[in-house]
Short mmCIF file of C-alpha atoms and ligand atoms in Angstrom, two decimals:
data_model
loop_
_atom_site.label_atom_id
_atom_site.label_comp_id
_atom_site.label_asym_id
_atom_site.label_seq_id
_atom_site.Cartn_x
_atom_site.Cartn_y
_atom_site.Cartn_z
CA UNK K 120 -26.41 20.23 -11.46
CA UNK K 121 -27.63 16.52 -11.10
CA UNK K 122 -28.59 14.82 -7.86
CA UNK K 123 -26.07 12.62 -5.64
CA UNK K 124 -27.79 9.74 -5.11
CA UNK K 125 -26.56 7.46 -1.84
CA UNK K 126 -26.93 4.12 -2.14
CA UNK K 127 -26.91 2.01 1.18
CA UNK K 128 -27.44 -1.79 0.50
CA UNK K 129 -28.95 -4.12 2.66
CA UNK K 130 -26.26 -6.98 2.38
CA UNK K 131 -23.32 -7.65 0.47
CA UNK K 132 -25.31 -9.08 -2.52
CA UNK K 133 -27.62 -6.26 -2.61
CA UNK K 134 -24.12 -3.76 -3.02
CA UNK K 135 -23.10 -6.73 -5.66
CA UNK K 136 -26.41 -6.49 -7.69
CA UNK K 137 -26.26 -3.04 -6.99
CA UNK K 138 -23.33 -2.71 -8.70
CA UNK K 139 -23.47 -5.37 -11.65
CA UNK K 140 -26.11 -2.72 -12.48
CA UNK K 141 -25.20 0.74 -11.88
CA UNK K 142 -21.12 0.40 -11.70
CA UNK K 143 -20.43 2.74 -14.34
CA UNK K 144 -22.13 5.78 -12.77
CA UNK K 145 -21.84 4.72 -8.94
CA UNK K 146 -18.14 4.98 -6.75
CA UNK K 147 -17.87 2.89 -3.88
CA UNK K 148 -17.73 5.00 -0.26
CA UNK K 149 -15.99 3.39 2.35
CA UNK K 150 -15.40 5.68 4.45
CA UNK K 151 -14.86 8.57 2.40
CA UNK K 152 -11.35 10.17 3.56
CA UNK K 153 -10.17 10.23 0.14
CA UNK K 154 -13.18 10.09 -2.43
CA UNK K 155 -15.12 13.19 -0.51
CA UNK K 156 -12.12 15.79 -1.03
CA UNK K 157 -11.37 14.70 -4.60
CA UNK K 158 -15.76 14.91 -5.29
CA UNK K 159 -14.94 18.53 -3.53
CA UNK K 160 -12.38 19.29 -5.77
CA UNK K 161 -14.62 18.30 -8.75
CA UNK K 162 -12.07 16.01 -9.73
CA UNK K 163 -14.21 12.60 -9.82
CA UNK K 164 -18.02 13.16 -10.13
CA UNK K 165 -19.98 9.59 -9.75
CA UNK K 166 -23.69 9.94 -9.78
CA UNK K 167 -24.51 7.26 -6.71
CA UNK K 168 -21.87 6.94 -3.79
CA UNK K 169 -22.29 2.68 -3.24
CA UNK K 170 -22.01 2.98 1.04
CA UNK K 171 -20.52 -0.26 2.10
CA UNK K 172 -18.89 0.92 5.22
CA UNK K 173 -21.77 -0.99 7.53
CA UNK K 174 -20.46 -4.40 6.25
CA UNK K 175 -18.15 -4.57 8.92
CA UNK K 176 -19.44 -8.40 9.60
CA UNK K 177 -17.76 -9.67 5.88
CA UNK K 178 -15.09 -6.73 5.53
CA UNK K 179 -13.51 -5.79 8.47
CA UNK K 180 -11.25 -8.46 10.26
CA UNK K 181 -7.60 -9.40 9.86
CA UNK K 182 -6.89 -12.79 10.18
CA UNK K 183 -3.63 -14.81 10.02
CA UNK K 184 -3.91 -18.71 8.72
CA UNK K 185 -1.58 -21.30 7.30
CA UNK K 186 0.72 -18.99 6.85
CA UNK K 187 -1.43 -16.14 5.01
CA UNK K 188 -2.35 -13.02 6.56
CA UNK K 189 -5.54 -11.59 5.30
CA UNK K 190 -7.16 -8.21 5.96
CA UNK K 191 -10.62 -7.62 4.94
CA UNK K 192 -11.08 -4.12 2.87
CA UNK K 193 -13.01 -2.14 6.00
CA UNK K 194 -9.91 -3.16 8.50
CA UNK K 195 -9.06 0.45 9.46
CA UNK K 196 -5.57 2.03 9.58
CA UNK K 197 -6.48 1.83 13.55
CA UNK K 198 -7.08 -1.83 13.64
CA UNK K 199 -3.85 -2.82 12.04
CA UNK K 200 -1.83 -0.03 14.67
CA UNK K 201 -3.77 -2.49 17.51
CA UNK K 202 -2.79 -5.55 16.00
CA UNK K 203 -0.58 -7.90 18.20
CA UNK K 204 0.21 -9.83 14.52
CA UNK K 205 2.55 -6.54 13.38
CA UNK K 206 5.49 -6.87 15.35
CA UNK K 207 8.92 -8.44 14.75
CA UNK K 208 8.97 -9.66 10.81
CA UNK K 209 5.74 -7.80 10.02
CA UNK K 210 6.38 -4.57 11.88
CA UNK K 211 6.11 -2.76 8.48
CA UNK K 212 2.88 -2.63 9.01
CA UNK K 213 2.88 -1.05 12.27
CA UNK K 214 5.56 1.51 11.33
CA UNK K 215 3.45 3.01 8.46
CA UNK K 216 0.09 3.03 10.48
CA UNK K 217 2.09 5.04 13.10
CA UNK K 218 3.27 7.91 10.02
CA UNK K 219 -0.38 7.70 8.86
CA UNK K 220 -2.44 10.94 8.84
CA UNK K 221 -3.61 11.66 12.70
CA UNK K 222 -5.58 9.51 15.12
CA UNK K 223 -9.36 10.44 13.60
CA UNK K 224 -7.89 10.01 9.99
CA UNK K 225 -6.57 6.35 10.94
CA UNK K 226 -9.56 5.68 13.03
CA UNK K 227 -11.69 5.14 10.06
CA UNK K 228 -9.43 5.25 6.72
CA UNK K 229 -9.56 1.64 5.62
CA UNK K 230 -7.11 -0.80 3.68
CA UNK K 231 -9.53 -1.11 0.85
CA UNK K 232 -10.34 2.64 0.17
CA UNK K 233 -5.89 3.09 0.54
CA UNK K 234 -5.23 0.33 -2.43
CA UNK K 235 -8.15 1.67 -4.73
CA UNK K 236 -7.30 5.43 -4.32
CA UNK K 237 -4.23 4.01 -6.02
CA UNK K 238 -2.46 8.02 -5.36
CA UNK K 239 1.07 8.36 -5.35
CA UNK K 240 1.34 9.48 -1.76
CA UNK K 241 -0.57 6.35 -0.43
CA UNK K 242 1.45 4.80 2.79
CA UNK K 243 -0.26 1.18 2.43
CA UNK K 244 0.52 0.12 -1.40
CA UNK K 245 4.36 0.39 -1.24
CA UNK K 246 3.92 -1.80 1.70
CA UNK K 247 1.67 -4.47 0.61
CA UNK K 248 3.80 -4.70 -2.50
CA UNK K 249 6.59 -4.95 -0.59
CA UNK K 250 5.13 -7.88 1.15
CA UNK K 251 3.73 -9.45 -2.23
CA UNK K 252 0.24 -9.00 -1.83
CA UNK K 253 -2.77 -9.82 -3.93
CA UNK K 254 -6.13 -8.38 -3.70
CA UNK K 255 -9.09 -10.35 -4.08
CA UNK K 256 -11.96 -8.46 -6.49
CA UNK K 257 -15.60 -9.67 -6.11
CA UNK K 258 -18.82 -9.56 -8.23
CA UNK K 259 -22.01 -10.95 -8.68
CA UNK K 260 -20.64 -13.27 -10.83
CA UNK K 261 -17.72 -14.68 -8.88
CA UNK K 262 -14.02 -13.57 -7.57
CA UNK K 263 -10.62 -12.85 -8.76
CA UNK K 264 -7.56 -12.79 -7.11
CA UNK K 265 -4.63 -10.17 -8.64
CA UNK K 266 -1.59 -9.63 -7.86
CA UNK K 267 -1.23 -5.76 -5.96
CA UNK K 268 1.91 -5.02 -8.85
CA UNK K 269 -0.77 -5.49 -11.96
CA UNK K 270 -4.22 -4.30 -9.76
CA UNK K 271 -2.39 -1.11 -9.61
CA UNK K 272 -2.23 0.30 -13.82
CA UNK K 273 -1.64 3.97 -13.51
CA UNK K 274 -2.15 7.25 -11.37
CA UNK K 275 -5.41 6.67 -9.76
CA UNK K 276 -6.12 3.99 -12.25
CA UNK K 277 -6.50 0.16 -10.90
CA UNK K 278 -8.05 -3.16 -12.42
CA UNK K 279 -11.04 -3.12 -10.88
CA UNK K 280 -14.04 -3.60 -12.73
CA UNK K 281 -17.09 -1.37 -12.49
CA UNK K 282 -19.04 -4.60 -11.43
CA UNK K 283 -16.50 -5.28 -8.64
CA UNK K 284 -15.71 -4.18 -5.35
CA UNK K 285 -12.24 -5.23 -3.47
CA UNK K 286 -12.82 -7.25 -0.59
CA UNK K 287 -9.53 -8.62 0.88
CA UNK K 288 -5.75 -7.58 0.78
CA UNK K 289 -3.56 -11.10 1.91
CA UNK K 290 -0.14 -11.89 1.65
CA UNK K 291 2.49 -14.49 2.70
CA UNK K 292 3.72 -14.11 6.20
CA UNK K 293 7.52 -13.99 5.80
CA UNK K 294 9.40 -16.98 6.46
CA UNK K 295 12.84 -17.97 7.52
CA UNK K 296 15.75 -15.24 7.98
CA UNK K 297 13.18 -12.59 6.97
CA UNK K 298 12.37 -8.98 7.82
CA UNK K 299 10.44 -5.86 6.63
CA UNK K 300 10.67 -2.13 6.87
CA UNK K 301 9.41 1.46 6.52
CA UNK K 302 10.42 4.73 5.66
CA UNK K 303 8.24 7.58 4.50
CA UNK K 304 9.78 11.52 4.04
CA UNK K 305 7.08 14.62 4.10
CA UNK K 306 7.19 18.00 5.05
CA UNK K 307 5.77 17.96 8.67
CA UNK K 308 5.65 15.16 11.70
CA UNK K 309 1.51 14.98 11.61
CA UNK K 310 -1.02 14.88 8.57
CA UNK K 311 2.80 13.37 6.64
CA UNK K 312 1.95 13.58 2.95
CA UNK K 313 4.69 11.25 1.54
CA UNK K 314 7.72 13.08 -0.62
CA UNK K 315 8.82 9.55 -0.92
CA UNK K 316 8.10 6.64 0.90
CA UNK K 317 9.66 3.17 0.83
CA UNK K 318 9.15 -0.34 2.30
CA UNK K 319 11.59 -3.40 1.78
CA UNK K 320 10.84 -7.10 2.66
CA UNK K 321 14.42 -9.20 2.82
CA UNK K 322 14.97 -12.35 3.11
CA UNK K 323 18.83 -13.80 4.02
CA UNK K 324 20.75 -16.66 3.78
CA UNK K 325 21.29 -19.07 6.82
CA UNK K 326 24.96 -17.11 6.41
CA UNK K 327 23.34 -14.22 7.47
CA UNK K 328 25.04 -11.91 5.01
CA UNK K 329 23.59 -12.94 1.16
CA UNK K 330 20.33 -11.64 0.42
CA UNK K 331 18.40 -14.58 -0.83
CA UNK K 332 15.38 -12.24 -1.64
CA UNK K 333 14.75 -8.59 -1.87
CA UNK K 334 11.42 -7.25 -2.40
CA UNK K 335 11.69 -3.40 -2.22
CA UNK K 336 9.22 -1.08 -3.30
CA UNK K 337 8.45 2.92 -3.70
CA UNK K 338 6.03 5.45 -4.41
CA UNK K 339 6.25 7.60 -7.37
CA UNK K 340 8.33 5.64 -9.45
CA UNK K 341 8.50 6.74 -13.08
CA UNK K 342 6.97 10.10 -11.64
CA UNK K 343 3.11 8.25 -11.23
CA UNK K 344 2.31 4.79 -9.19
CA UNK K 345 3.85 3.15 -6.29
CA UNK K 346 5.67 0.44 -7.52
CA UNK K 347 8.30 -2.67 -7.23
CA UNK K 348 11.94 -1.44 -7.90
CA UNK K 349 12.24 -4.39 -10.34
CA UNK K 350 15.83 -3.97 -11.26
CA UNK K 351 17.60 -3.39 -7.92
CA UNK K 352 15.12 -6.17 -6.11
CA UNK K 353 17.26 -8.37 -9.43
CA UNK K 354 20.44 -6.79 -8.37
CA UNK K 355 20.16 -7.66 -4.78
CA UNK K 356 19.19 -11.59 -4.87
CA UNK K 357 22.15 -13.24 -4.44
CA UNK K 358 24.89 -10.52 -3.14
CA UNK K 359 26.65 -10.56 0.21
CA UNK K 360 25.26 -7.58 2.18
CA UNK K 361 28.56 -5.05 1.73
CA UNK K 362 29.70 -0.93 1.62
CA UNK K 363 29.90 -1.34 -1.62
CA UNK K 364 26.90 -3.94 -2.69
CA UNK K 365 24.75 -1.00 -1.24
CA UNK K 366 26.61 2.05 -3.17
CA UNK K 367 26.17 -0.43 -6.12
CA UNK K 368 22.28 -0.89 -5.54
CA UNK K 369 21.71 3.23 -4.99
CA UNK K 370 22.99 3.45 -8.34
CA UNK K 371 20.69 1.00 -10.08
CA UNK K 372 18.09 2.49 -8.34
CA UNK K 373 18.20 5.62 -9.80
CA UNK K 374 18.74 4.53 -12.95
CA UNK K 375 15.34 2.78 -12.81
CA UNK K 376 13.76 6.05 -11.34
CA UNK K 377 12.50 8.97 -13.38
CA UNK K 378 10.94 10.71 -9.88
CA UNK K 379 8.91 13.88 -10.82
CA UNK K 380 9.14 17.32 -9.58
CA UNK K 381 6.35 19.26 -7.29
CA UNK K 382 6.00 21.70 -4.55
CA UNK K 383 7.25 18.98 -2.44
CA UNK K 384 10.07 18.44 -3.39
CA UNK K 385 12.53 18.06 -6.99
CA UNK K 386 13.01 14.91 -8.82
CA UNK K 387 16.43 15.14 -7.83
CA UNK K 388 15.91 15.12 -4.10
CA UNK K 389 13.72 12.64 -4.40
CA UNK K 390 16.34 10.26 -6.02
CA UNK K 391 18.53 10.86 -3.18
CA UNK K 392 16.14 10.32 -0.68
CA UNK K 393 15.15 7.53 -2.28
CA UNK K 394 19.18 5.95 -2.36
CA UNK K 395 19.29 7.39 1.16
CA UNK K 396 15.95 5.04 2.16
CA UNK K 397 17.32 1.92 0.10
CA UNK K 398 20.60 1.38 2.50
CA UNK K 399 19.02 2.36 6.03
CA UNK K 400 15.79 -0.03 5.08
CA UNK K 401 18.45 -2.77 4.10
CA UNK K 402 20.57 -2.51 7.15
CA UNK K 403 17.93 -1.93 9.49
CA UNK K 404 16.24 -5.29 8.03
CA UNK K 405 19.95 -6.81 8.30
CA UNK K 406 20.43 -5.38 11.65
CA UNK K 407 17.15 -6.82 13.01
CA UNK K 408 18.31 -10.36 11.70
CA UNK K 409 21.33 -9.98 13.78
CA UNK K 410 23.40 -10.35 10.04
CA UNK K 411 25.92 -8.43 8.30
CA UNK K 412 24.97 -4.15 8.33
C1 FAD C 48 -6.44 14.55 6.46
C2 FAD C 48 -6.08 13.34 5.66
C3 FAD C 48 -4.85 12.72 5.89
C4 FAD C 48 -4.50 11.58 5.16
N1 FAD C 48 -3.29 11.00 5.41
C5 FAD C 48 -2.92 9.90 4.73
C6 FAD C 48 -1.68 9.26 4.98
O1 FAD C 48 -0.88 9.67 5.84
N2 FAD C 48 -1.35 8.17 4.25
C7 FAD C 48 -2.19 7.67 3.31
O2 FAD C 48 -1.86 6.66 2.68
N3 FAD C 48 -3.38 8.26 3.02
C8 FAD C 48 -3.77 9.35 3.71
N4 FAD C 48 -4.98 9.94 3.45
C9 FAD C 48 -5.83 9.43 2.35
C10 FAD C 48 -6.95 8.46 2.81
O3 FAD C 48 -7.24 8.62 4.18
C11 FAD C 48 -6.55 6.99 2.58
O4 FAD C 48 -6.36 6.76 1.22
C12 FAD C 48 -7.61 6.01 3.11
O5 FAD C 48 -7.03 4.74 3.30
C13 FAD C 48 -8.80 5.88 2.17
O6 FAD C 48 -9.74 5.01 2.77
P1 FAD C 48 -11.28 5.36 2.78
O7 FAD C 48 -11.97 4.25 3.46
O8 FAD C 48 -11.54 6.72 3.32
O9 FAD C 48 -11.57 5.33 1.21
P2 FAD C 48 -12.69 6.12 0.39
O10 FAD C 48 -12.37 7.57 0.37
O11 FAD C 48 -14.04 5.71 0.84
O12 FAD C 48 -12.41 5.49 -1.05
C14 FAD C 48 -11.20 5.77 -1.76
C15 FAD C 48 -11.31 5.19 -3.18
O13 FAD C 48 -11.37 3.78 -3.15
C16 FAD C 48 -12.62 3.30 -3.66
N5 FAD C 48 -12.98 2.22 -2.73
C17 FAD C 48 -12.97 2.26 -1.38
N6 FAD C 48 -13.17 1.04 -0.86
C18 FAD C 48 -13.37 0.21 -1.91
C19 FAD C 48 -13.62 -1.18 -2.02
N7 FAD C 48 -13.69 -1.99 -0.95
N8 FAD C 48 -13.78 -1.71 -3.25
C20 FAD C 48 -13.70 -0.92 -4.35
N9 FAD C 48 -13.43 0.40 -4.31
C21 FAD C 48 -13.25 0.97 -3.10
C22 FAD C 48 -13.55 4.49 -3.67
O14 FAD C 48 -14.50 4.38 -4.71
C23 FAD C 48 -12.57 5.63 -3.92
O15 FAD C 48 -12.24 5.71 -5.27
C24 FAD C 48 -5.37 11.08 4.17
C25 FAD C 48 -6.61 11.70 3.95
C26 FAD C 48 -6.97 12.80 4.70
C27 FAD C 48 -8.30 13.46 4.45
#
């Protein structure tokens, strides 16, 4: 059996160098809450863990200008629970940091490590999709901004390259008649391992009850990645909030499902869950807006 090596740079440029060089055989540690059980399990096996968890001057902040919130990629779980910015419109953010793990889990899982597990279960992707997100990627030759939707390719696959390590996860504040929402299903109240989980950003009309934008998202779609529910955020836009505009939506959202089975729980259940999720996020966004429910 080969040697771990750890790797503990002495700035940010060293971990870039660092990496520019050694990326294909090195992982980046953070602060380890999901890389350490799947190295346990023998199911990834770098040679050199790439520690950047003591950059907490460059990585770890959350910040809110011109209209752009940005979190650096070592903001814990914890930081963004003690956040006076996630309340009201942005209390999507709160609600899944509360259904996180437990306390020590959320004291030092970070935003960065959540986005580039890119698992199934995570609590933080459906949500920063849901908000529109991009990360931004850098390397020791520069730095790329992506889109969340196209950084995440596949189960446990992302775009990042092996020279690059994520450094910030920033979206759009919502604006106007806008709200957001959580919901996340698991088998227990602590420790919740999502069955399905679900976040929805909507934006109304000033008439309170059309749905000028609807930006809804879900874990496990097609069975592997968190994802945007493309065609029922299409059917939405541009429907007065109704009974039936909701039964309507539940059915184009399973049809753009194909939700796996596991231990957890059957494909099936998961589609109704999922329906179930889609009209109490939508009328608890409506609801909050004091529009139509
Ligand atoms: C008991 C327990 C409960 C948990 N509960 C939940 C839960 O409720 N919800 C949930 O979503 N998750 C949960 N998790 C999973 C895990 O805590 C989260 O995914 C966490 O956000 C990972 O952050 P980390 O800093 O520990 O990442 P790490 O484990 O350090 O890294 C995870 C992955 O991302 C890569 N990486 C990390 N940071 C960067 C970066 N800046 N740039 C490039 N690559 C990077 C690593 O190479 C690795 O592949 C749980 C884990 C445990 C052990």
């Amino acid at each position: 059996m080969s040697a771990l090596e750890l790797y503990s740079p002495t700035d940010l440029a060293d971990a870039l160098r660092f990496i520019e060089r050694e990326g294909k055989r090195a992982a980046v540690i953070a602060s380890g809450t999901d890389l350490l059980p799947r190295m346990r399990k023998r199911q990834v096996a770098p040679s050199i863990l790439l520690d950047i968890s003591s950059f907490t001057d460059d990585l770890r902040y959350i910040r809110q200008m011109d209209g752009v919130v940005r979190l650096g990629a070592l903001t814990t779980v914890t930081d963004l629970l003690e956040a006076p910015l996630f309340h009201a419109n942005l209390s999507i953010i709160r609600e899944a940091a509360e259904l996180f793990g437990a306390p020590q889990v959320r004291n030092v899982a970070t935003v960065g490590g959540n986005v580039c597990s890119a698992a199934s279960s995570e609590d933080l992707i459906s949500v920063f999709m849901a908000l529109g997100a991009s990360v931004k990627l850098i390397s020791a030759s520069g730095e790329r901004l992506l889109p969340l939707k196209d950084f995440i390719v596949g189960k446990r696959e992302t775009a990042l390259r092996s020279s690059e390590i994520l450094s910030e996860v920033s979206f759009e504040s919502p604006t106007g008649h806008s709200w957001t929402a959580y919901e996340k299903l698991g088998r227990r109240n602590m420790l919740i391992i999502s069955i399905v989980n679900e976040a929805l950003s909507l934006t109304l009309e000033d008439d309170m009850r059309t749905i000028r934008s609807a930006r809804f998202a879900l874990n496990r779609v097609s069975g592997r990645i968190p994802a945007l529910a493309v065609r029922t955020n299409e059917f939405l836009e541009g429907r007065r909030i109704t009974e039936e505009a909701i039964v309507q939506a539940q059915k184009v959202l399973a049809s753009e499902l194909s939700l796996t089975s596991d231990f957890r729980g059957s494909g099936s259940y998961r589609t109704e869950i999922a329906q179930v999720f889609l009209k109490r996020l939508i009328q608890r966004c409506s609801r909050s807006l004091g529009g139509a429910s």
